[in-house]
PDB file of C-alpha atoms in Angstrom:
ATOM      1  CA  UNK A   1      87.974 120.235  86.566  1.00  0.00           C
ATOM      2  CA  UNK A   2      89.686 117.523  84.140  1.00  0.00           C
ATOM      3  CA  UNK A   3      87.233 118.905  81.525  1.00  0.00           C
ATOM      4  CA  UNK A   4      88.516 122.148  81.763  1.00  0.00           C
ATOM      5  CA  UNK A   5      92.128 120.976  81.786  1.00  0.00           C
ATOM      6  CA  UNK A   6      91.419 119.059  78.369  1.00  0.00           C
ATOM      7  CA  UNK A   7      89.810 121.887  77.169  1.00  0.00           C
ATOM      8  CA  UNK A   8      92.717 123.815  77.847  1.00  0.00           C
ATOM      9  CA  UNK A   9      95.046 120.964  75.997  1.00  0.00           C
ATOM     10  CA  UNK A  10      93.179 121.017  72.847  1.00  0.00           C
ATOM     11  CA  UNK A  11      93.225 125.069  72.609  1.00  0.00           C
ATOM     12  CA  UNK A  12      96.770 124.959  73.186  1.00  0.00           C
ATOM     13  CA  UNK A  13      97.463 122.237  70.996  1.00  0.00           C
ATOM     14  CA  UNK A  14      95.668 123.278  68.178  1.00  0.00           C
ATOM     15  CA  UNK A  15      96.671 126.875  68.588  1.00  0.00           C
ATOM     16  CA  UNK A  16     100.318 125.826  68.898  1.00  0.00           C
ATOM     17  CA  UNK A  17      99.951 123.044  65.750  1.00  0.00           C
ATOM     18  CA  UNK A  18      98.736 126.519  63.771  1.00  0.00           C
ATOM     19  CA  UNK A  19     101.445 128.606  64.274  1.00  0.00           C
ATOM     20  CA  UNK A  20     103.745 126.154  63.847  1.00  0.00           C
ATOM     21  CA  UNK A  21     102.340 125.368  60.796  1.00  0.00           C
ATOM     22  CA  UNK A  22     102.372 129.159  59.743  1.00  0.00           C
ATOM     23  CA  UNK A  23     105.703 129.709  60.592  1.00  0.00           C
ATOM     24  CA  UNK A  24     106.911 126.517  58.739  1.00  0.00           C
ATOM     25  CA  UNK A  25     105.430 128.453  55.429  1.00  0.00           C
ATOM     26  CA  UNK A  26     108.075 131.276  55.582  1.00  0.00           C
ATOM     27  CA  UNK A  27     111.219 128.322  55.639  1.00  0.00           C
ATOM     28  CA  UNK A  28     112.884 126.991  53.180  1.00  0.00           C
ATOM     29  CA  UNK A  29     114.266 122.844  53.419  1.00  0.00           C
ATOM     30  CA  UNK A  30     114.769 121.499  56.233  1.00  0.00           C
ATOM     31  CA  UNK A  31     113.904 123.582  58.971  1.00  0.00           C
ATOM     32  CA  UNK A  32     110.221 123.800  57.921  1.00  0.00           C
ATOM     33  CA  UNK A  33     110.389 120.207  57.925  1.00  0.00           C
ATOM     34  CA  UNK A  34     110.957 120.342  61.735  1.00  0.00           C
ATOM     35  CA  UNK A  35     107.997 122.450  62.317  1.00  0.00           C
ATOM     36  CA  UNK A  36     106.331 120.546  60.187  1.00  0.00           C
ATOM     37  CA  UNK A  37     107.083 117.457  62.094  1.00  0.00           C
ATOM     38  CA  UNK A  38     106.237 119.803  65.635  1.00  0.00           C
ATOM     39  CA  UNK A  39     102.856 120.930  64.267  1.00  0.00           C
ATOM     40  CA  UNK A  40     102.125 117.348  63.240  1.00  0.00           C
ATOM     41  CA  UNK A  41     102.881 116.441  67.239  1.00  0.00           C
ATOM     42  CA  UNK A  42     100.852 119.298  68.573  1.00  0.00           C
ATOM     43  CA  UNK A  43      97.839 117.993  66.307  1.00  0.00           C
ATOM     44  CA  UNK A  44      98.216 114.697  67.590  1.00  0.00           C
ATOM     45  CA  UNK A  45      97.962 116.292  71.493  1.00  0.00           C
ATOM     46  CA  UNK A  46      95.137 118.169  70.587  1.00  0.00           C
ATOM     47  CA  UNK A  47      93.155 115.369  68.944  1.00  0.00           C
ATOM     48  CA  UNK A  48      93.391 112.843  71.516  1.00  0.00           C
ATOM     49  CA  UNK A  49      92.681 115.708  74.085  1.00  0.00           C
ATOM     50  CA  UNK A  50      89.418 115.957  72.506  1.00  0.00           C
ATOM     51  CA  UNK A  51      88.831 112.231  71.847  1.00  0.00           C
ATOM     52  CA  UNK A  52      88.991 111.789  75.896  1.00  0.00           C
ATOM     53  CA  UNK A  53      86.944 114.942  76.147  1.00  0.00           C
ATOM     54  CA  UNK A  54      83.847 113.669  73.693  1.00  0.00           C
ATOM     55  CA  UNK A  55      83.940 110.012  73.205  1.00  0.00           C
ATOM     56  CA  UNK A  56      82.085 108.133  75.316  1.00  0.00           C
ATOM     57  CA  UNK A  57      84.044 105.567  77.282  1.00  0.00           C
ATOM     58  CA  UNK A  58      80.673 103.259  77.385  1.00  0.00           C
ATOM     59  CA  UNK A  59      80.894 102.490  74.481  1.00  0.00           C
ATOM     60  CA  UNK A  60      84.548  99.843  73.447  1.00  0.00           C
ATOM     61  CA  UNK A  61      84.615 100.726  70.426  1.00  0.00           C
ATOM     62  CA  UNK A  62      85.028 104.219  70.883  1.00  0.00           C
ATOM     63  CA  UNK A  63      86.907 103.227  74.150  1.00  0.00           C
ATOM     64  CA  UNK A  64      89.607 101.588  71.605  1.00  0.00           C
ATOM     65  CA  UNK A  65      90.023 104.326  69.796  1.00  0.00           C
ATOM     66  CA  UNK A  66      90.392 106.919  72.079  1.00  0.00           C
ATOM     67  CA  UNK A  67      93.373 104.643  73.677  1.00  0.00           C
ATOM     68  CA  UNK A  68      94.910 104.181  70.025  1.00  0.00           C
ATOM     69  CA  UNK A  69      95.072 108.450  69.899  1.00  0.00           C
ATOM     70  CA  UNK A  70      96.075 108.464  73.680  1.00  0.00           C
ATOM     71  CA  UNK A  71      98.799 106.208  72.767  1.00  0.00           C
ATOM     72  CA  UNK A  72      99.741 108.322  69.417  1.00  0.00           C
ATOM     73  CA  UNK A  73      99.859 111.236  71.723  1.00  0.00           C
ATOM     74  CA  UNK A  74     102.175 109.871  74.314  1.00  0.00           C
ATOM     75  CA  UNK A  75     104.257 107.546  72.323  1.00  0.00           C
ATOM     76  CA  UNK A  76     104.815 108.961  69.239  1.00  0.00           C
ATOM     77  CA  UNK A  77     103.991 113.018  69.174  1.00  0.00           C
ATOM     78  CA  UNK A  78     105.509 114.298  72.294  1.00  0.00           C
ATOM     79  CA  UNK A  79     108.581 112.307  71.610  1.00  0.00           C
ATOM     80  CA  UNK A  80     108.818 113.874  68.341  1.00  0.00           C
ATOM     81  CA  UNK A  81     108.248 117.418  69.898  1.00  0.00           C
ATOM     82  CA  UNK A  82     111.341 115.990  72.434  1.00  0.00           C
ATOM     83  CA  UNK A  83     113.230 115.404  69.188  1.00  0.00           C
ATOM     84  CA  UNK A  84     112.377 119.088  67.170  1.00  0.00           C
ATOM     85  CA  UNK A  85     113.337 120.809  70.441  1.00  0.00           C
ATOM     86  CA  UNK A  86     117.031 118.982  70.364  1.00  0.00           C
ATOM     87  CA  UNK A  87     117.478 119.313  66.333  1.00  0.00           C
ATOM     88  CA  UNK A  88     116.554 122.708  66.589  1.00  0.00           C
ATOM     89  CA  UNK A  89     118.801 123.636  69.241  1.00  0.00           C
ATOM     90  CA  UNK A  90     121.954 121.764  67.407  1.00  0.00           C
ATOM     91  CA  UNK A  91     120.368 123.710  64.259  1.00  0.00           C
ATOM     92  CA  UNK A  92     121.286 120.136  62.638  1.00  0.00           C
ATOM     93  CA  UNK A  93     117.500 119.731  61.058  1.00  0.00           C
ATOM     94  CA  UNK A  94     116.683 116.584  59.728  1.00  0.00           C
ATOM     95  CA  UNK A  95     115.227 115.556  56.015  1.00  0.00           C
ATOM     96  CA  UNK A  96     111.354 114.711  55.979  1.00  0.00           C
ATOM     97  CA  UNK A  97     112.373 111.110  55.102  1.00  0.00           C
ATOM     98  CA  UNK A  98     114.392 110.917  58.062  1.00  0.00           C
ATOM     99  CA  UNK A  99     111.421 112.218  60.306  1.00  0.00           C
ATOM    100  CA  UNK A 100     109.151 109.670  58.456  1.00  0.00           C
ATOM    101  CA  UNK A 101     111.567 106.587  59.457  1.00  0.00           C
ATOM    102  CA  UNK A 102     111.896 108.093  63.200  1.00  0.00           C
ATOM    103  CA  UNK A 103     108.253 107.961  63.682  1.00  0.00           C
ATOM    104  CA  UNK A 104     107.761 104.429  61.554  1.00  0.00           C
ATOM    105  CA  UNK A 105     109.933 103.686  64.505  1.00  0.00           C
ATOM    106  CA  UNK A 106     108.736 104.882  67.107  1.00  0.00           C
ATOM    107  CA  UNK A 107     105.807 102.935  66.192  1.00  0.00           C
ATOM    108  CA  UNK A 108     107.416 100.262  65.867  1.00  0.00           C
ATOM    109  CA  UNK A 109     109.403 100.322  69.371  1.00  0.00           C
ATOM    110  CA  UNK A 110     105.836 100.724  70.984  1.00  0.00           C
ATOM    111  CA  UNK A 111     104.055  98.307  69.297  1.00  0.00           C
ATOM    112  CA  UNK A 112     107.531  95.618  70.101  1.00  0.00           C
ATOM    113  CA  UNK A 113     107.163  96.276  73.994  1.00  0.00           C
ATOM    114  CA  UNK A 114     103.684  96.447  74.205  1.00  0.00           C
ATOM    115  CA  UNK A 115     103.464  93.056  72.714  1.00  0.00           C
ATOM    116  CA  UNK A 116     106.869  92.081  75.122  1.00  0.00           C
ATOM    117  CA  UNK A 117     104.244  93.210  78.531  1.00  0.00           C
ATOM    118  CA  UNK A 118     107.099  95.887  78.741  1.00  0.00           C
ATOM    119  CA  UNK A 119     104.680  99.204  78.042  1.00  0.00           C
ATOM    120  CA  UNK A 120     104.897  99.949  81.588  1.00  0.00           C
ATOM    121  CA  UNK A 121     108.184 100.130  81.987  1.00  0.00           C
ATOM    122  CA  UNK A 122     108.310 101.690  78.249  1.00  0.00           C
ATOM    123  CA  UNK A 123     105.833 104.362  79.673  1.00  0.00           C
ATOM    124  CA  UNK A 124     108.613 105.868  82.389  1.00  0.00           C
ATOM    125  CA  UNK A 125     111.443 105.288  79.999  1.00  0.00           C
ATOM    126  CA  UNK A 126     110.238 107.074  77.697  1.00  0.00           C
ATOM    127  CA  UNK A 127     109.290 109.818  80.332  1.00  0.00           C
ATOM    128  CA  UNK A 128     112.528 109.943  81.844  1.00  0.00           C
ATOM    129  CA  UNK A 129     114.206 110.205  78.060  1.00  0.00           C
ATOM    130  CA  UNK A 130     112.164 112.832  77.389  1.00  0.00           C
ATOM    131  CA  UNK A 131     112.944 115.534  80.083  1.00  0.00           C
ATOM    132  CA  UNK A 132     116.559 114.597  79.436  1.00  0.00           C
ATOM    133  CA  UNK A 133     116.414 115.094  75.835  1.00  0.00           C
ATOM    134  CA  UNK A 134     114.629 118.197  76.281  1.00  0.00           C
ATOM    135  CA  UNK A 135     116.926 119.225  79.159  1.00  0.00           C
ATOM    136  CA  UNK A 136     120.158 118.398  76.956  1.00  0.00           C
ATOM    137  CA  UNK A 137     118.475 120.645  74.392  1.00  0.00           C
ATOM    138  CA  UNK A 138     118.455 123.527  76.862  1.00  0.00           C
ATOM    139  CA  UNK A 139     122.236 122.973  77.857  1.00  0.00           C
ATOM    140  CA  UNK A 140     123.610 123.592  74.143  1.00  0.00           C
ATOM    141  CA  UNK A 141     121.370 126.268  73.121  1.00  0.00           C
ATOM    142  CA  UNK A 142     123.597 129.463  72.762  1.00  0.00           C
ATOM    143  CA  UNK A 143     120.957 131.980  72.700  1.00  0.00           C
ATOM    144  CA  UNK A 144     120.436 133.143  75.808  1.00  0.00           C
ATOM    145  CA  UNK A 145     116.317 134.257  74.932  1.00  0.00           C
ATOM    146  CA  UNK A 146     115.752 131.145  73.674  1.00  0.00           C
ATOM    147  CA  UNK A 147     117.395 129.437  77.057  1.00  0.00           C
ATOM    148  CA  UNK A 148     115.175 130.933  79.156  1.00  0.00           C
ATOM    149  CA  UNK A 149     112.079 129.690  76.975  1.00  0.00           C
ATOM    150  CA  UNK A 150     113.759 126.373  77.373  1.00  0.00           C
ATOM    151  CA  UNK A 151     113.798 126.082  80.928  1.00  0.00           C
ATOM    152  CA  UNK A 152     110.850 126.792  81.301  1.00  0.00           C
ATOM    153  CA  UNK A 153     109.657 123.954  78.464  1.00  0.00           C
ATOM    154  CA  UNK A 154     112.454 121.794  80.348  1.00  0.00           C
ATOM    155  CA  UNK A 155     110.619 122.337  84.064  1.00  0.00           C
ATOM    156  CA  UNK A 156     107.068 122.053  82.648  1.00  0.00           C
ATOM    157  CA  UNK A 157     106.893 119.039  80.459  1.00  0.00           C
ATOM    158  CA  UNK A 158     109.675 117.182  83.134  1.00  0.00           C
ATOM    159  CA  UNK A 159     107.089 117.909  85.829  1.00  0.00           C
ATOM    160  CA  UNK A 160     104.182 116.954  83.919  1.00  0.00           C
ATOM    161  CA  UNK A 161     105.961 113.064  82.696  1.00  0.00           C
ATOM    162  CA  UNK A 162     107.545 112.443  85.382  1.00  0.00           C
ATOM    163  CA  UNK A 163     104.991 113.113  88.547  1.00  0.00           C
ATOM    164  CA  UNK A 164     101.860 113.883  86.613  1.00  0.00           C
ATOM    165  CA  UNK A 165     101.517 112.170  83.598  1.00  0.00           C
ATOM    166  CA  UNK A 166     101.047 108.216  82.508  1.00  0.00           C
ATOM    167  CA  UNK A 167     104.860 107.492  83.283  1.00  0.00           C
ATOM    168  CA  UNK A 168     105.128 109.246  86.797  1.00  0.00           C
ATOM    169  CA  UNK A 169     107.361 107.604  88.518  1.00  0.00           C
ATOM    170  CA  UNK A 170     106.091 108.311  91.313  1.00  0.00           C
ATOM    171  CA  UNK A 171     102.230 106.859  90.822  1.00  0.00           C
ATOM    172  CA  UNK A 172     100.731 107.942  93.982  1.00  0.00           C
ATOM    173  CA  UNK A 173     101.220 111.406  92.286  1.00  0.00           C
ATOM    174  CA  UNK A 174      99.529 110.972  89.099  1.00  0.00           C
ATOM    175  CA  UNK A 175      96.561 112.885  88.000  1.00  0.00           C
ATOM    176  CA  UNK A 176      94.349 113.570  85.492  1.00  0.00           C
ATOM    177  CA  UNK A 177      94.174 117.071  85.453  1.00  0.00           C
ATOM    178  CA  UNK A 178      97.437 118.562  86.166  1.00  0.00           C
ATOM    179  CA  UNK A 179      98.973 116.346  83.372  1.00  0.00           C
ATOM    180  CA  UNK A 180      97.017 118.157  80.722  1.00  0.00           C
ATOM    181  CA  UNK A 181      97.226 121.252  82.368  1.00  0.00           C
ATOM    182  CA  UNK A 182     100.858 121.585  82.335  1.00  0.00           C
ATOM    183  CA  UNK A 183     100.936 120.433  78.763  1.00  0.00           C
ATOM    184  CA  UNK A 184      98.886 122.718  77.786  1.00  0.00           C
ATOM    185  CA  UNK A 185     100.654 125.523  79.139  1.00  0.00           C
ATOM    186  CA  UNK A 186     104.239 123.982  77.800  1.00  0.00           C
ATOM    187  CA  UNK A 187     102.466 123.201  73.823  1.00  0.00           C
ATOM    188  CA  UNK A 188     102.738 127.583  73.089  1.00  0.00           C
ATOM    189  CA  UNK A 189     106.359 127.742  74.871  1.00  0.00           C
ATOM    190  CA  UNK A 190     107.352 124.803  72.936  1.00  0.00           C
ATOM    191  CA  UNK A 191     105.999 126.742  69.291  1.00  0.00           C
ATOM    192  CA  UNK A 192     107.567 129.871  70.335  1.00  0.00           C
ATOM    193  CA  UNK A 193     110.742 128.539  70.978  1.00  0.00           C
ATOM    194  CA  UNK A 194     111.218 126.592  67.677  1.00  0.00           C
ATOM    195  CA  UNK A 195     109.443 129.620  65.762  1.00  0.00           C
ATOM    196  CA  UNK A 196     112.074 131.594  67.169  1.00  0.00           C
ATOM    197  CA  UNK A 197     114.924 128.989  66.943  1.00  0.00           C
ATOM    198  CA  UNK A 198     114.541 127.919  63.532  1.00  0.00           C
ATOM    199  CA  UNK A 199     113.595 131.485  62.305  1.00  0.00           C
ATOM    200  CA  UNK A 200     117.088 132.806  63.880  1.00  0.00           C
ATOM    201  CA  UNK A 201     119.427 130.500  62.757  1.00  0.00           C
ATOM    202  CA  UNK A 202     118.038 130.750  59.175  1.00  0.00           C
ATOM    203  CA  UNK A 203     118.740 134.251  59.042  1.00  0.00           C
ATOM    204  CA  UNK A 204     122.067 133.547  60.060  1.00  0.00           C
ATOM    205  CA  UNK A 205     122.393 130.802  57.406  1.00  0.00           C
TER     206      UNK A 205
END
């Protein structure tokens, strides 16, 4: 069952990471910076979805590196998604320097804790940050399509960090397979709503 599930991620990922991609082609600036910056997330998903789907965990080498793209995925791509979703919702996009520095610190702020024995703790912070950043995003956006998308992202990827996913807070309720699952149903509603975000309020521009 988990092997469906990350089959399922790295579809979705990928798939998502291409049309992201693809959309970010017909922008101008800025804005195809963001989905630039939310295909570049989606990748990072889908590669370490298939790292823990091939690699084999005998071997510690291997073992290292699929927890170095585990770790990309968690602590650095999704909260860049997290941040796409809220930029793209104030339509306030940000400069590809800008997303270069946030994810040099993101880095950073992982590598800091990790080193403090805090990455647990890190782990559910950054889970609970998450679904409120994403949930803040779906308070200010004014078009009511878009909303609905939102929600949805909003209910998904909250249920998947916060009960499912490496920083439940609620351990007993972790698992392996519905974490991926409901990512990989949230990646496509994720790419639709920026595609549809950015596209809009560049037309307005």
């Amino acid at each position: 069952m988990i092997t469906f599930a990350l089959i399922a991620l790295v579809a979705s990922a990928l798939f998502s990471a291409l049309q992201l991609q693809r959309s970010a082609e017909k922008l101008a600036d800025e804005p195809k910076v963001t989905l630039q910056a939310a295909s570049l997330s989606a990748l990072f998903i889908g590669v370490a979805a298939l790292a823990e789907l091939l690699l084999d965990n005998s071997d510690i080498d291997l073992q290292t590196l699929q927890r170095m793209l585990s770790n990309l995925a968690y602590y650095a791509a999704l909260p860049l998604l997290a941040s796409a979703i809220i930029v793209t919702a104030r339509n306030d996009h940000w400069s590809r320097p800008a997303w270069g520095r946030w994810l040099i610190g993101l880095f950073a702020l992982f590598e800091l804790l990790r080193r403090m024995e805090h990455g647990e703790l890190y782990t559910q912070i950054l889970a609970v940050a998450i679904s409120v950043a994403v949930l803040y995003a779906t308070i200010i956006q004014s078009n009511a399509t878009l909303r609905r998308t939102a929600l949805l992202i909003t209910l998904n990827l909250s249920l998947a960090l916060l009960l499912f996913g490496p920083g439940s807070l609620l351990p007993e309720h972790s698992s392996p397979f519905l974490y991926p699952v409901l990512l990989a149903a949230t990646l496509p509603l994720i790419a639709s709503g920026l595609k549809l975000g950015t596209l809009s309020t560049n037309k307005k521009a």
